[in-house]
Amino acid sequence: MKEQLEKIRQKTLEALAEAKESADLEALRVKVLGKKGDLTALLKQMGGLSPEERPVMGQLANSVRAALEEKLTEKAVELQAKALDKQLQAEAVDVTIPGVAVKTGHKHPMNKALDEVKDIFVGMGFTVVDGPEIELSDYNFTKLNTEEGHPARDRSDTFYLTDDDSVLLRTQTSPMQIRVMEKTKPPIRIIAPGRVYRKDEVDATHSPMFHQIEGLVVDKGVTMTDLKGALENFAKALYGEDAVIRFRPHHFPFTEPSCEVDVQCFECHGAGCRTCKGEGWIELLGAGMVHPKVLAGCGIDPDVYSGFAFGIGLERAAMRRYCIPDMRLVYENDVRFLSQF
Ligand code: PHE
């Protein structure tokens, strides 16, 4: 029995020397020291020994077990250290290798222009509000005094979303006037920027999707003078004190009187070129005094309150601001163009 014990010890130590992974160690431990292991099996035979031999063999077996357990633990620690070393080497980072430079982008010129416009109006006490691009015809037209049959409602101009033409992609941000007036009591002073859609062919100054910034002021005693002052102030803040603008009489169903504001063309300074289509001026915004019918329709008494409204074409404002000659450049997202701003 003593020889058998010695043999187990020897064989286990040999196997231990060859173990390469923690899993090998665990298998070895089970094989030798486990419930059905070699050593355990041997100990079960102790019953056959004489009473004098039994304690001696018992002690011997225990010391072999203790020695093997110690060796197993030692080896486990060793293997763990090795595994860690290997992992550290595999995951080593060479901090001396030059890094890849990250290119920082910047805002699109349209967003820059929008931010400037917002800043200017917020500076005049306006609040910025947001509204839906999918709109009811009621809000886009009817409540804006644009009756059924009006040419602006034509299917050749507007993207309708339902067969009965009751829902559409808003053709202007003006429905925001209605949405605000229905919900808010005067004094009102808001701007509402956003996308609008029209069935337009793409050219240097047109796109089927573009951006407008609606403005609305309603209070007691608001006059055309307030409109002119606010818009002149806006144009000079955006384009500089020397910017040349003009007010031109116009017609909108929801304002009376109405006007359009043009800025002198930055390309030709009024001589006429492709950008301004030979006009010398670029249309910047439409405006006017809110029609009494529109006020009344929103529950605001036109005998007490008056207001003015305007709608700025953001693309054209940005083009004038940054001297961009063709609107298509704004949408193409060519970095050679965008990186100039
Ligand atoms: N909504 C008009 C347009 O798109 C512009 C406008 C806004 C005119 C507000 C008057 C008042 O042409």
Coordinates of C-alpha atoms and ligand atoms in Angstrom, one line a residue:
M1 CA 0.0 0.0 0.0
K2 CA 2.9 2.3 0.8
E3 CA 4.2 1.7 -2.8
Q4 CA 0.8 2.5 -4.3
L5 CA 0.7 5.8 -2.4
E6 CA 4.2 6.6 -3.6
K7 CA 3.1 5.8 -7.1
I8 CA 0.1 8.1 -7.0
R9 CA 2.3 10.8 -5.6
Q10 CA 4.9 10.4 -8.4
K11 CA 2.3 10.1 -11.2
T12 CA 0.4 13.2 -10.0
L13 CA 3.5 15.3 -9.7
E14 CA 4.5 14.3 -13.3
A15 CA 1.1 15.1 -14.6
L16 CA 1.2 18.4 -12.7
A17 CA 4.5 19.3 -14.4
E18 CA 2.9 18.9 -17.8
A19 CA -0.4 20.7 -17.0
K20 CA -0.8 23.8 -19.3
E21 CA -4.1 25.2 -18.3
S22 CA -6.3 25.6 -15.2
A23 CA -8.7 23.1 -16.7
D24 CA -6.0 20.4 -16.8
L25 CA -5.4 21.1 -13.1
E26 CA -9.0 20.7 -12.2
A27 CA -9.2 17.4 -14.1
L28 CA -6.2 16.2 -12.3
R29 CA -7.5 17.2 -8.9
V30 CA -10.8 15.3 -9.6
K31 CA -8.9 12.3 -10.9
V32 CA -6.6 12.0 -7.8
L33 CA -8.3 13.7 -4.8
G34 CA -12.0 13.6 -5.9
K35 CA -14.7 11.4 -4.4
K36 CA -13.9 8.7 -6.9
G37 CA -10.3 9.6 -7.2
D38 CA -7.2 7.4 -7.0
L39 CA -6.2 8.4 -3.5
T40 CA -9.8 8.1 -2.2
A41 CA -10.1 4.6 -3.7
L42 CA -6.8 3.6 -2.0
L43 CA -8.0 4.9 1.4
K44 CA -11.1 2.8 1.1
Q45 CA -8.8 -0.2 1.2
M46 CA -7.4 0.7 4.6
G47 CA -10.1 -1.4 6.2
G48 CA -8.0 -4.5 5.2
L49 CA -5.0 -3.4 7.2
S50 CA -4.0 -4.5 10.6
P51 CA -4.9 -2.1 13.5
E52 CA -1.2 -1.2 14.0
E53 CA -0.7 -0.4 10.3
R54 CA -3.9 1.6 9.9
P55 CA -2.8 4.9 11.8
V56 CA 0.6 4.9 10.1
M57 CA -0.9 4.5 6.7
G58 CA -3.6 7.0 7.5
Q59 CA -1.0 9.6 8.5
L60 CA 1.0 8.9 5.4
A61 CA -2.0 9.1 3.1
N62 CA -3.0 12.5 4.7
S63 CA 0.5 13.9 4.2
V64 CA 0.5 12.8 0.5
R65 CA -3.0 14.4 0.1
A66 CA -1.8 17.6 1.8
A67 CA 1.4 17.8 -0.3
L68 CA -0.5 17.2 -3.6
E69 CA -3.1 19.8 -2.7
E70 CA -0.3 22.3 -2.0
K71 CA 1.4 21.6 -5.3
L72 CA -1.9 21.9 -7.1
T73 CA -2.5 25.3 -5.6
E74 CA 1.0 26.4 -6.4
K75 CA 0.6 25.3 -10.0
A76 CA -2.8 27.0 -10.3
V77 CA -1.3 30.3 -9.1
E78 CA 1.5 29.9 -11.6
L79 CA -0.8 29.2 -14.5
Q80 CA -3.0 32.1 -13.6
A81 CA 0.0 34.5 -13.7
K82 CA 1.0 33.1 -17.0
A83 CA -2.4 33.5 -18.5
L84 CA -2.5 37.1 -17.2
D85 CA 0.9 37.8 -18.8
K86 CA -0.3 36.5 -22.1
Q87 CA -3.4 38.5 -22.0
L88 CA -1.5 41.7 -21.1
Q89 CA 0.9 41.1 -24.0
A90 CA -1.9 40.5 -26.5
E91 CA -3.8 43.6 -25.4
A92 CA -0.7 45.8 -25.2
V93 CA -1.2 49.3 -26.6
D94 CA 1.7 51.2 -28.0
V95 CA 1.1 54.7 -26.8
T96 CA 3.9 56.1 -28.9
I97 CA 2.2 55.3 -32.2
P98 CA 0.9 58.6 -33.7
G99 CA -2.9 58.9 -33.4
V100 CA -5.4 59.4 -36.2
A101 CA -6.5 63.0 -36.2
V102 CA -10.3 63.4 -35.8
K103 CA -11.7 66.0 -38.1
T104 CA -14.2 68.2 -36.3
G105 CA -17.2 69.3 -38.4
H106 CA -19.2 72.5 -38.0
K107 CA -22.7 73.7 -38.6
H108 CA -24.3 73.7 -42.0
P109 CA -24.5 77.2 -43.4
M110 CA -28.3 77.0 -43.3
N111 CA -28.2 76.2 -39.6
K112 CA -25.8 79.0 -39.0
A113 CA -28.1 81.4 -40.8
L114 CA -31.1 80.1 -38.9
D115 CA -29.2 80.6 -35.6
E116 CA -28.4 84.2 -36.6
V117 CA -32.0 84.9 -37.5
K118 CA -33.3 83.4 -34.3
D119 CA -30.8 85.4 -32.3
I120 CA -31.9 88.6 -34.0
F121 CA -35.6 88.1 -33.2
V122 CA -35.0 86.7 -29.7
G123 CA -33.1 89.9 -29.2
M124 CA -36.3 91.8 -30.1
G125 CA -38.3 89.8 -27.6
F126 CA -39.7 87.0 -29.8
T127 CA -40.2 83.4 -28.7
V128 CA -39.3 80.5 -31.0
V129 CA -42.1 77.9 -31.5
D130 CA -42.4 74.7 -33.6
G131 CA -45.2 73.1 -35.5
P132 CA -46.2 70.2 -37.8
E133 CA -45.0 69.8 -41.4
I134 CA -48.0 67.6 -42.1
E135 CA -50.9 70.1 -41.8
L136 CA -54.6 70.4 -42.3
S137 CA -55.8 72.3 -45.3
D138 CA -57.9 74.2 -42.9
Y139 CA -54.9 75.7 -41.2
N140 CA -52.7 76.0 -44.3
F141 CA -55.4 77.8 -46.3
T142 CA -59.0 78.2 -45.0
K143 CA -58.3 79.8 -41.6
L144 CA -55.7 82.0 -43.5
N145 CA -58.6 83.5 -45.5
T146 CA -57.7 81.4 -48.6
E147 CA -61.0 80.0 -49.7
E148 CA -61.8 76.8 -51.6
G149 CA -60.9 77.4 -55.3
H150 CA -58.1 79.9 -54.6
P151 CA -55.2 79.3 -57.1
A152 CA -52.8 78.7 -54.2
R153 CA -54.7 75.5 -53.3
D154 CA -54.2 74.0 -56.8
R155 CA -53.1 70.4 -56.9
S156 CA -50.3 71.4 -59.3
D157 CA -48.7 73.5 -56.5
T158 CA -49.4 71.5 -53.4
F159 CA -48.5 68.0 -52.1
Y160 CA -51.9 66.8 -50.8
L161 CA -51.8 63.6 -48.7
T162 CA -55.4 62.6 -48.9
D163 CA -57.9 62.2 -51.8
D164 CA -60.2 64.9 -50.3
D165 CA -57.3 67.4 -50.1
S166 CA -57.9 67.9 -46.4
V167 CA -54.3 67.0 -45.3
L168 CA -51.1 68.3 -47.0
L169 CA -47.5 69.1 -46.6
R170 CA -47.6 72.7 -45.5
T171 CA -46.8 75.1 -48.3
Q172 CA -45.9 77.8 -45.9
T173 CA -45.2 78.3 -42.1
S174 CA -48.2 80.7 -41.9
P175 CA -50.5 78.0 -40.4
M176 CA -48.4 78.5 -37.3
Q177 CA -50.0 82.0 -37.0
I178 CA -53.4 80.2 -36.6
R179 CA -52.1 77.6 -34.2
V180 CA -50.5 80.2 -32.0
M181 CA -53.4 82.6 -32.1
E182 CA -55.9 79.8 -31.2
K183 CA -53.9 78.9 -28.2
T184 CA -52.4 82.2 -26.9
K185 CA -53.9 85.4 -25.8
P186 CA -52.2 88.6 -27.0
P187 CA -49.6 90.1 -26.6
I188 CA -48.1 87.6 -29.0
R189 CA -44.6 87.8 -30.4
I190 CA -43.3 84.6 -31.9
I191 CA -41.2 83.2 -34.8
A192 CA -41.8 79.7 -36.1
P193 CA -39.0 78.2 -38.3
G194 CA -39.5 75.0 -40.3
R195 CA -39.7 73.1 -43.6
V196 CA -42.3 73.8 -46.3
Y197 CA -43.1 72.0 -49.5
R198 CA -44.2 73.1 -53.0
K199 CA -44.3 71.5 -56.4
D200 CA -41.5 73.6 -57.7
E201 CA -38.9 72.7 -60.3
V202 CA -35.3 72.8 -58.9
D203 CA -33.3 75.8 -60.1
A204 CA -30.8 78.3 -58.7
T205 CA -33.5 79.8 -56.4
H206 CA -36.2 77.1 -56.1
S207 CA -36.5 73.7 -54.5
P208 CA -39.6 71.6 -53.7
M209 CA -38.6 71.6 -50.0
F210 CA -37.3 74.7 -48.4
H211 CA -37.4 76.6 -45.1
Q212 CA -39.4 79.5 -43.9
I213 CA -39.4 81.5 -40.7
E214 CA -42.8 82.7 -39.8
G215 CA -43.1 85.8 -37.6
L216 CA -46.2 87.0 -35.8
V217 CA -46.9 90.0 -33.5
V218 CA -50.3 90.7 -32.1
D219 CA -51.0 93.4 -29.5
K220 CA -53.0 96.6 -29.0
G221 CA -52.0 99.4 -31.4
V222 CA -49.6 97.5 -33.6
T223 CA -49.2 99.3 -37.0
M224 CA -47.4 99.0 -40.3
T225 CA -44.7 101.2 -38.9
D226 CA -43.9 98.5 -36.4
L227 CA -43.7 96.0 -39.2
K228 CA -41.3 98.1 -41.2
G229 CA -39.1 98.9 -38.2
A230 CA -38.8 95.3 -37.1
L231 CA -38.0 94.0 -40.6
E232 CA -35.5 96.8 -41.4
N233 CA -33.8 96.1 -38.0
F234 CA -33.7 92.4 -38.9
A235 CA -32.2 93.0 -42.4
K236 CA -29.5 95.3 -41.1
A237 CA -28.6 93.0 -38.3
L238 CA -28.3 90.1 -40.7
Y239 CA -26.6 91.8 -43.6
G240 CA -24.9 94.8 -42.1
E241 CA -25.9 98.5 -41.9
D242 CA -25.2 99.0 -45.6
A243 CA -27.6 96.3 -46.8
V244 CA -30.0 97.7 -49.3
I245 CA -33.6 96.5 -48.9
R246 CA -36.9 97.6 -50.4
F247 CA -40.6 97.2 -49.5
R248 CA -42.9 96.4 -52.4
P249 CA -46.7 96.3 -52.3
H250 CA -48.1 92.8 -52.7
H251 CA -51.1 90.6 -52.0
F252 CA -51.6 87.8 -49.5
P253 CA -55.1 86.6 -48.6
F254 CA -54.3 86.7 -44.9
T255 CA -52.7 90.1 -44.6
E256 CA -54.0 93.5 -45.5
P257 CA -52.2 95.6 -46.5
S258 CA -49.4 93.2 -47.7
C259 CA -45.9 93.7 -48.9
E260 CA -42.8 91.9 -50.1
V261 CA -39.3 92.8 -48.9
D262 CA -36.3 92.3 -51.3
V263 CA -32.6 92.6 -50.7
Q264 CA -30.3 93.9 -53.4
C265 CA -28.5 91.0 -55.2
F266 CA -25.1 90.3 -53.7
E267 CA -23.8 88.9 -57.0
C268 CA -24.5 91.8 -59.3
H269 CA -25.3 94.6 -56.8
G270 CA -28.5 95.4 -58.7
A271 CA -27.3 95.2 -62.3
G272 CA -29.1 91.8 -62.9
C273 CA -27.6 88.4 -63.2
R274 CA -28.5 84.6 -63.1
T275 CA -28.8 84.5 -59.3
C276 CA -31.5 87.3 -59.3
K277 CA -32.8 86.3 -62.7
G278 CA -31.9 89.7 -64.1
E279 CA -34.0 91.6 -61.5
G280 CA -31.1 93.0 -59.4
W281 CA -33.1 92.1 -56.3
I282 CA -33.8 88.9 -54.4
E283 CA -37.1 88.4 -52.7
L284 CA -36.5 87.8 -49.0
L285 CA -39.8 87.7 -47.3
G286 CA -43.5 88.4 -47.5
A287 CA -45.3 90.4 -44.8
G288 CA -48.3 92.4 -43.9
M289 CA -50.9 93.4 -41.3
V290 CA -52.8 90.4 -40.1
H291 CA -56.3 90.4 -41.8
P292 CA -59.1 91.2 -39.4
K293 CA -61.0 88.1 -40.6
V294 CA -58.0 85.9 -39.6
L295 CA -57.8 87.5 -36.1
A296 CA -61.6 87.2 -35.6
G297 CA -61.5 83.5 -36.8
C298 CA -59.0 82.8 -34.0
G299 CA -61.2 84.5 -31.4
I300 CA -59.1 87.7 -31.2
D301 CA -61.2 90.9 -31.5
P302 CA -59.9 93.0 -34.4
D303 CA -61.4 96.1 -33.0
V304 CA -59.1 95.8 -30.0
Y305 CA -56.1 94.1 -31.4
S306 CA -54.0 94.4 -34.5
G307 CA -50.9 92.6 -35.6
F308 CA -48.3 92.0 -38.3
A309 CA -46.9 88.8 -39.8
F310 CA -44.0 87.9 -42.0
G311 CA -42.5 84.8 -43.7
I312 CA -38.8 84.8 -44.4
G313 CA -37.3 82.4 -47.0
L314 CA -34.4 80.9 -45.1
E315 CA -32.5 79.6 -48.1
R316 CA -32.5 83.0 -49.8
A317 CA -31.6 84.7 -46.6
A318 CA -28.6 82.3 -46.1
M319 CA -27.6 82.7 -49.8
R320 CA -27.5 86.5 -49.4
R321 CA -25.8 86.3 -46.1
Y322 CA -23.0 83.9 -47.3
C323 CA -22.9 84.9 -51.0
I324 CA -24.0 81.5 -52.2
P325 CA -25.0 81.8 -55.9
D326 CA -27.0 78.6 -56.3
M327 CA -29.6 77.1 -53.9
R328 CA -28.6 73.5 -55.1
L329 CA -25.3 73.9 -53.4
V330 CA -27.1 74.2 -50.1
Y331 CA -28.7 70.7 -50.4
E332 CA -25.9 68.8 -52.2
N333 CA -23.8 68.3 -49.0
D334 CA -20.5 68.5 -50.8
V335 CA -17.9 69.0 -48.2
R336 CA -15.7 71.0 -50.6
F337 CA -18.5 73.5 -50.5
L338 CA -19.6 73.1 -46.9
S339 CA -16.1 73.4 -45.5
Q340 CA -15.9 77.0 -46.6
F341 CA -18.3 78.2 -43.9
Ligands
PHE1 N1 -46.7 82.7 -46.2 C1 -46.3 83.6 -47.2 C2 -45.6 82.9 -48.3 O1 -45.2 81.8 -48.2 C3 -45.4 84.7 -46.6 C4 -46.1 85.5 -45.7 C5 -46.1 85.3 -44.3 C6 -46.8 86.7 -46.1 C7 -46.7 86.1 -43.4 C8 -47.4 87.5 -45.2 C9 -47.4 87.2 -43.8 O2 -45.4 83.5 -49.4

